[in-house]
N, CA, C and O of each residue as an XYZ file, in Angstrom:
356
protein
N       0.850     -1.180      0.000
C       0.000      0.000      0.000
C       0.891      1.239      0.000
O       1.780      1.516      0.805
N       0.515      1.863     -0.965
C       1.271      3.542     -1.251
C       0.376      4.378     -0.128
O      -0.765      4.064      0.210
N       1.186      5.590      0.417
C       0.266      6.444      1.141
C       1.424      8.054      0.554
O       2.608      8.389      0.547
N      -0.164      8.675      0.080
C       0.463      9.739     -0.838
C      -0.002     11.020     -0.167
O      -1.232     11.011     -0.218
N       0.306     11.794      0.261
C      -0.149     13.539      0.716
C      -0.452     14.480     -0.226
O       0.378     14.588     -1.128
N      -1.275     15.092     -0.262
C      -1.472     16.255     -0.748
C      -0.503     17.039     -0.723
O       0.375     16.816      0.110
N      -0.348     18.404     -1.792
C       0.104     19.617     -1.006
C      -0.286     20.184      0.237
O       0.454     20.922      0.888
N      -1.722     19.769      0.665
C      -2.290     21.227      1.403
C      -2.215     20.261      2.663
O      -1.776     20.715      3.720
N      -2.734     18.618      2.554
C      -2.492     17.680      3.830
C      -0.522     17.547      4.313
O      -0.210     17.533      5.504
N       0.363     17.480      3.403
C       1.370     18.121      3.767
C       2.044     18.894      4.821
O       2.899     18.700      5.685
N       1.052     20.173      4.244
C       1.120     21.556      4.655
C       0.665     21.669      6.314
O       1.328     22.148      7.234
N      -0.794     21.013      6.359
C      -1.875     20.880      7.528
C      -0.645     19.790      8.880
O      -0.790     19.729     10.100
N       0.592     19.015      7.899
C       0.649     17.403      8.338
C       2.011     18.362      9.508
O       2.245     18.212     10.707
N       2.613     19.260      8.522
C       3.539     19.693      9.063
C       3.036     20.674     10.217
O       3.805     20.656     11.178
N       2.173     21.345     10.338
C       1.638     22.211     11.400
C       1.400     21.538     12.558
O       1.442     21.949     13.717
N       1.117     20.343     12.076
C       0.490     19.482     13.414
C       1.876     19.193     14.070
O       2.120     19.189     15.277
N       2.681     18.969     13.106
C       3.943     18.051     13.581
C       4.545     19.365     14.756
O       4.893     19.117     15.910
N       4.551     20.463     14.254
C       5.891     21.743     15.009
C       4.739     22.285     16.387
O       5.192     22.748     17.434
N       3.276     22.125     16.139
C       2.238     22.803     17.240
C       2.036     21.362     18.170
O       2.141     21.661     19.360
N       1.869     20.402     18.046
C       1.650     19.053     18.227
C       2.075     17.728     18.444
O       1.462     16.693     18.183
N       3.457     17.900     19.070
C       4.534     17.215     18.460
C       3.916     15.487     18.874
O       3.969     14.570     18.055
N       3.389     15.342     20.203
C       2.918     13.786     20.448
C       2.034     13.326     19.587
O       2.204     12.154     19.251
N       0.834     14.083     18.968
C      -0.035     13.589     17.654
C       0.480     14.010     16.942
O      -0.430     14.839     16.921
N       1.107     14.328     16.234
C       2.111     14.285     14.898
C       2.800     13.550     14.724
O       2.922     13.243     13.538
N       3.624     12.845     15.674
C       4.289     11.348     15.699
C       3.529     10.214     15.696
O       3.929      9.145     15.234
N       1.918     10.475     16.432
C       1.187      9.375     16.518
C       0.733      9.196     14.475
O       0.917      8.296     13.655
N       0.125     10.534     14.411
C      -0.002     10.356     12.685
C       0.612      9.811     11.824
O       0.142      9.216     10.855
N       2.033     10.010     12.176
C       2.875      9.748     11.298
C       3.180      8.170     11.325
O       3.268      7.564     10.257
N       3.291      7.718     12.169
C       3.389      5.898     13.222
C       2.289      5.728     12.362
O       2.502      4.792     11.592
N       0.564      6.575     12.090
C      -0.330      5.584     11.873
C      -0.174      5.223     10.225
O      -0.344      4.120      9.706
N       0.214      6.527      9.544
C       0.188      6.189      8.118
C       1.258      5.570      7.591
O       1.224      5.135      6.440
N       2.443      5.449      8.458
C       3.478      4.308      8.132
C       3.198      3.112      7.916
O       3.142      2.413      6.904
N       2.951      2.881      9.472
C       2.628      1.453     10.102
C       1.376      0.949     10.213
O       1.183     -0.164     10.704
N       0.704      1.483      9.905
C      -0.549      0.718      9.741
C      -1.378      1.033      8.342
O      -1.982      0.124      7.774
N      -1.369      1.988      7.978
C      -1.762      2.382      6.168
C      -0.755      1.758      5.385
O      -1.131      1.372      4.278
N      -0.023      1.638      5.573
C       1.395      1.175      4.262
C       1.323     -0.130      4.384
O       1.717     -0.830      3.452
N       0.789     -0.726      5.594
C       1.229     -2.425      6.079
C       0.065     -3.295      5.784
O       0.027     -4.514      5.613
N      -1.104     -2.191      5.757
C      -2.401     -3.075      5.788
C      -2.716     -3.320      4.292
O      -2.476     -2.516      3.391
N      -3.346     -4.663      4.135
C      -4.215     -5.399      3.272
C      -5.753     -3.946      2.592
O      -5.921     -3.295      1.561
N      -6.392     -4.078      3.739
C      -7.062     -3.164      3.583
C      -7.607     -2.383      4.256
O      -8.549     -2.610      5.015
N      -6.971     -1.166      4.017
C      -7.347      0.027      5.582
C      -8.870      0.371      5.575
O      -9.358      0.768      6.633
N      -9.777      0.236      4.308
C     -11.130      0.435      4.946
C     -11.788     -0.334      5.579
O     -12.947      0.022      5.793
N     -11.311     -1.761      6.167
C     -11.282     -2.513      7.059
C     -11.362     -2.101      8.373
O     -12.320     -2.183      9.140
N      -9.899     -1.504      8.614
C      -9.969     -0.895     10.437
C     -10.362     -0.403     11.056
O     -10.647      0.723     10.649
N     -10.658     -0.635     12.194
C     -12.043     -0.075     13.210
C     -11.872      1.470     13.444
O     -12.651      2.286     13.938
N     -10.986      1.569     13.088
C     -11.275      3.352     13.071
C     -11.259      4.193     11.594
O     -10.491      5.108     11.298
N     -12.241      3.658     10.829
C     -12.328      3.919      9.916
C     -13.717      4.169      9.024
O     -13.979      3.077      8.520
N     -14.613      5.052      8.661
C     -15.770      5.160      8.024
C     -15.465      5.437      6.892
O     -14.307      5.356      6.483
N     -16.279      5.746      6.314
C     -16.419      5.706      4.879
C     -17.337      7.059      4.763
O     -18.435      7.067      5.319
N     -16.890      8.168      4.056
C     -17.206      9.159      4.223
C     -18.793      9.318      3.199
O     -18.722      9.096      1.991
N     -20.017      9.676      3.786
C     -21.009     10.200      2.828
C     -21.224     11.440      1.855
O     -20.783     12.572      2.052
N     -22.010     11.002      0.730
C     -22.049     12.085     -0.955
C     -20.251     11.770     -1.015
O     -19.976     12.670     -1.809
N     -19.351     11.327     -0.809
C     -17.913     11.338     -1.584
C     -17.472      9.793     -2.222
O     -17.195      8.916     -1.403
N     -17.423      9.531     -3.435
C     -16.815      8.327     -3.826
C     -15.480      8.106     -3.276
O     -14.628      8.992     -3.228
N     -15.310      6.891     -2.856
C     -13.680      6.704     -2.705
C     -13.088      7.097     -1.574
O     -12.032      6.599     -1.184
N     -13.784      8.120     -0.888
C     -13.705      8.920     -0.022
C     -13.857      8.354      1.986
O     -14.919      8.215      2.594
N     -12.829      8.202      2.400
C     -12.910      7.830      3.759
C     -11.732      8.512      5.035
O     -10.661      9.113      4.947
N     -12.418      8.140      5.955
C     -11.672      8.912      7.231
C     -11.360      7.976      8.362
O     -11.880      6.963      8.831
N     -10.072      8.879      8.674
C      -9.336      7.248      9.818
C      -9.239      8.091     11.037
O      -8.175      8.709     11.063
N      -9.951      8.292     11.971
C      -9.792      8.733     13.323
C      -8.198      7.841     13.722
O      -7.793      6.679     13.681
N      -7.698      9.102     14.081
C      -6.412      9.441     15.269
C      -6.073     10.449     16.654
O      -5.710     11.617     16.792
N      -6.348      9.507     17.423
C      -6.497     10.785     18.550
C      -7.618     11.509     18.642
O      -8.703     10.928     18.670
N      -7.527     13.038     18.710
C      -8.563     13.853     18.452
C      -8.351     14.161     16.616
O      -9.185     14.622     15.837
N      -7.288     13.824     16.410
C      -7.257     14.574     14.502
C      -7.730     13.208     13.590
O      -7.321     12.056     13.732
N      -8.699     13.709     12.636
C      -8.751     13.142     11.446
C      -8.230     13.291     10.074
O      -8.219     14.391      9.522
N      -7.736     12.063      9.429
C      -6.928     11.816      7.925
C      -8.245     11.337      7.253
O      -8.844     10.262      7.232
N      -8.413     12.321      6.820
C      -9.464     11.914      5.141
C      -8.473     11.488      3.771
O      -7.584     12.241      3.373
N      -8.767     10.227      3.161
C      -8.653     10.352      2.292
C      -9.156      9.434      0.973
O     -10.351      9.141      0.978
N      -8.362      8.969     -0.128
C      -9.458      8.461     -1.524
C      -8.513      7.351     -1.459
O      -7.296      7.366     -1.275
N      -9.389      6.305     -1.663
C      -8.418      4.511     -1.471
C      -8.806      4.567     -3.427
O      -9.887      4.592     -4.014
N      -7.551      4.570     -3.884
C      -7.553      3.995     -4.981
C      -7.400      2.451     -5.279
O      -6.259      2.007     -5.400
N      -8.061      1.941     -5.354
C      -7.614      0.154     -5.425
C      -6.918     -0.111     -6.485
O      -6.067     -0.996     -6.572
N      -7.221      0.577     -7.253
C      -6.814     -0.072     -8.755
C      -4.917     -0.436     -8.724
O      -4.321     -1.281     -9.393
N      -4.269      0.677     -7.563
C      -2.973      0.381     -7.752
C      -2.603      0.329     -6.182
O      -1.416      0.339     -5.855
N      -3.483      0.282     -5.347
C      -3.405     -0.060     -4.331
C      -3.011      1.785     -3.483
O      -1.897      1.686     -2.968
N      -3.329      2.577     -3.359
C      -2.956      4.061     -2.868
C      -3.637      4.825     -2.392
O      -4.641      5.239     -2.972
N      -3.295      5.197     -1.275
C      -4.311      6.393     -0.629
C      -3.671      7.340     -1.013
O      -2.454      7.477     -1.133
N      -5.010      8.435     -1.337
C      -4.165      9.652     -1.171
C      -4.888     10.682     -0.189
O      -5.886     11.345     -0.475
N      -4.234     10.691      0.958
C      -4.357     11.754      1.840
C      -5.002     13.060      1.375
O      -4.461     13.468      0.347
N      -5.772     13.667      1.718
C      -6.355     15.098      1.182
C      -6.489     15.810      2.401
O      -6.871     16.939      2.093
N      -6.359     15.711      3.718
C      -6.672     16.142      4.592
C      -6.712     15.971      5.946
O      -7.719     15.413      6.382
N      -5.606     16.419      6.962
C      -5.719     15.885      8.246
C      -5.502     17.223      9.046
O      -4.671     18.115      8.867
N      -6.573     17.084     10.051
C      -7.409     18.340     10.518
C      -7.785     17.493     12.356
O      -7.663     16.319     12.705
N      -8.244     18.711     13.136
C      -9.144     17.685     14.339
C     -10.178     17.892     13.843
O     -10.149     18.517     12.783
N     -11.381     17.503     14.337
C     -12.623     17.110     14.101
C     -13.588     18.295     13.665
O     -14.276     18.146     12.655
N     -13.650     19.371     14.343
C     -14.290     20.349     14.153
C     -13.589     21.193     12.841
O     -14.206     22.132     12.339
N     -12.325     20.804     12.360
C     -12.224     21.582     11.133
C     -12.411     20.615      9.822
O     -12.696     21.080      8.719
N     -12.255     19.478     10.022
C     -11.910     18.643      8.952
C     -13.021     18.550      7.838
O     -12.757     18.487      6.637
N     -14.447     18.547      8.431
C     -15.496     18.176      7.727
C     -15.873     19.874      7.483
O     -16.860     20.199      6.823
């Protein structure tokens, strides 16, 4: 499994990391080690499937959520967005 960032989830990934430093390591641990490793992450219990968006799902971490689009066809997420809860949606 590929795990790909946005520019702007990037951008959002690095803010968390320098304001946030214990959930920014936890984020980073989750999309390593458990997005890159898994079979299939819309499987894991912390995981919905986002409504009106194709493709489109969210992986609770902590208080912050990673939205993003499971491409199957080549096996790849691509990250669009990691926010806490009240900004993400």
């Amino acid at each position: 499994m590929q795990v790909i960032l946005t520019k702007k989830a990037d951008k959002e990934f690095t803010k968390i990391l320098r304001s946030d430093k214990r959930n920014g390591l936890r984020i980073q641990n989750f999309m390593d080690e458990v997005l890159k490793t898994s079979d299939n992450p819309t499987l894991l219990i912390n995981c919905k499937k986002l409504q009106n968006a194709v493709n489109t799902w969210r992986w609770r971490v902590g208080e912050y959520r990673i939205v993003g689009i499971v491409l199957n066809e080549i096996l790849t997420i691509e990250i669009i967005k990691i926010s806490t809860r009240q900004d993400v949606y």
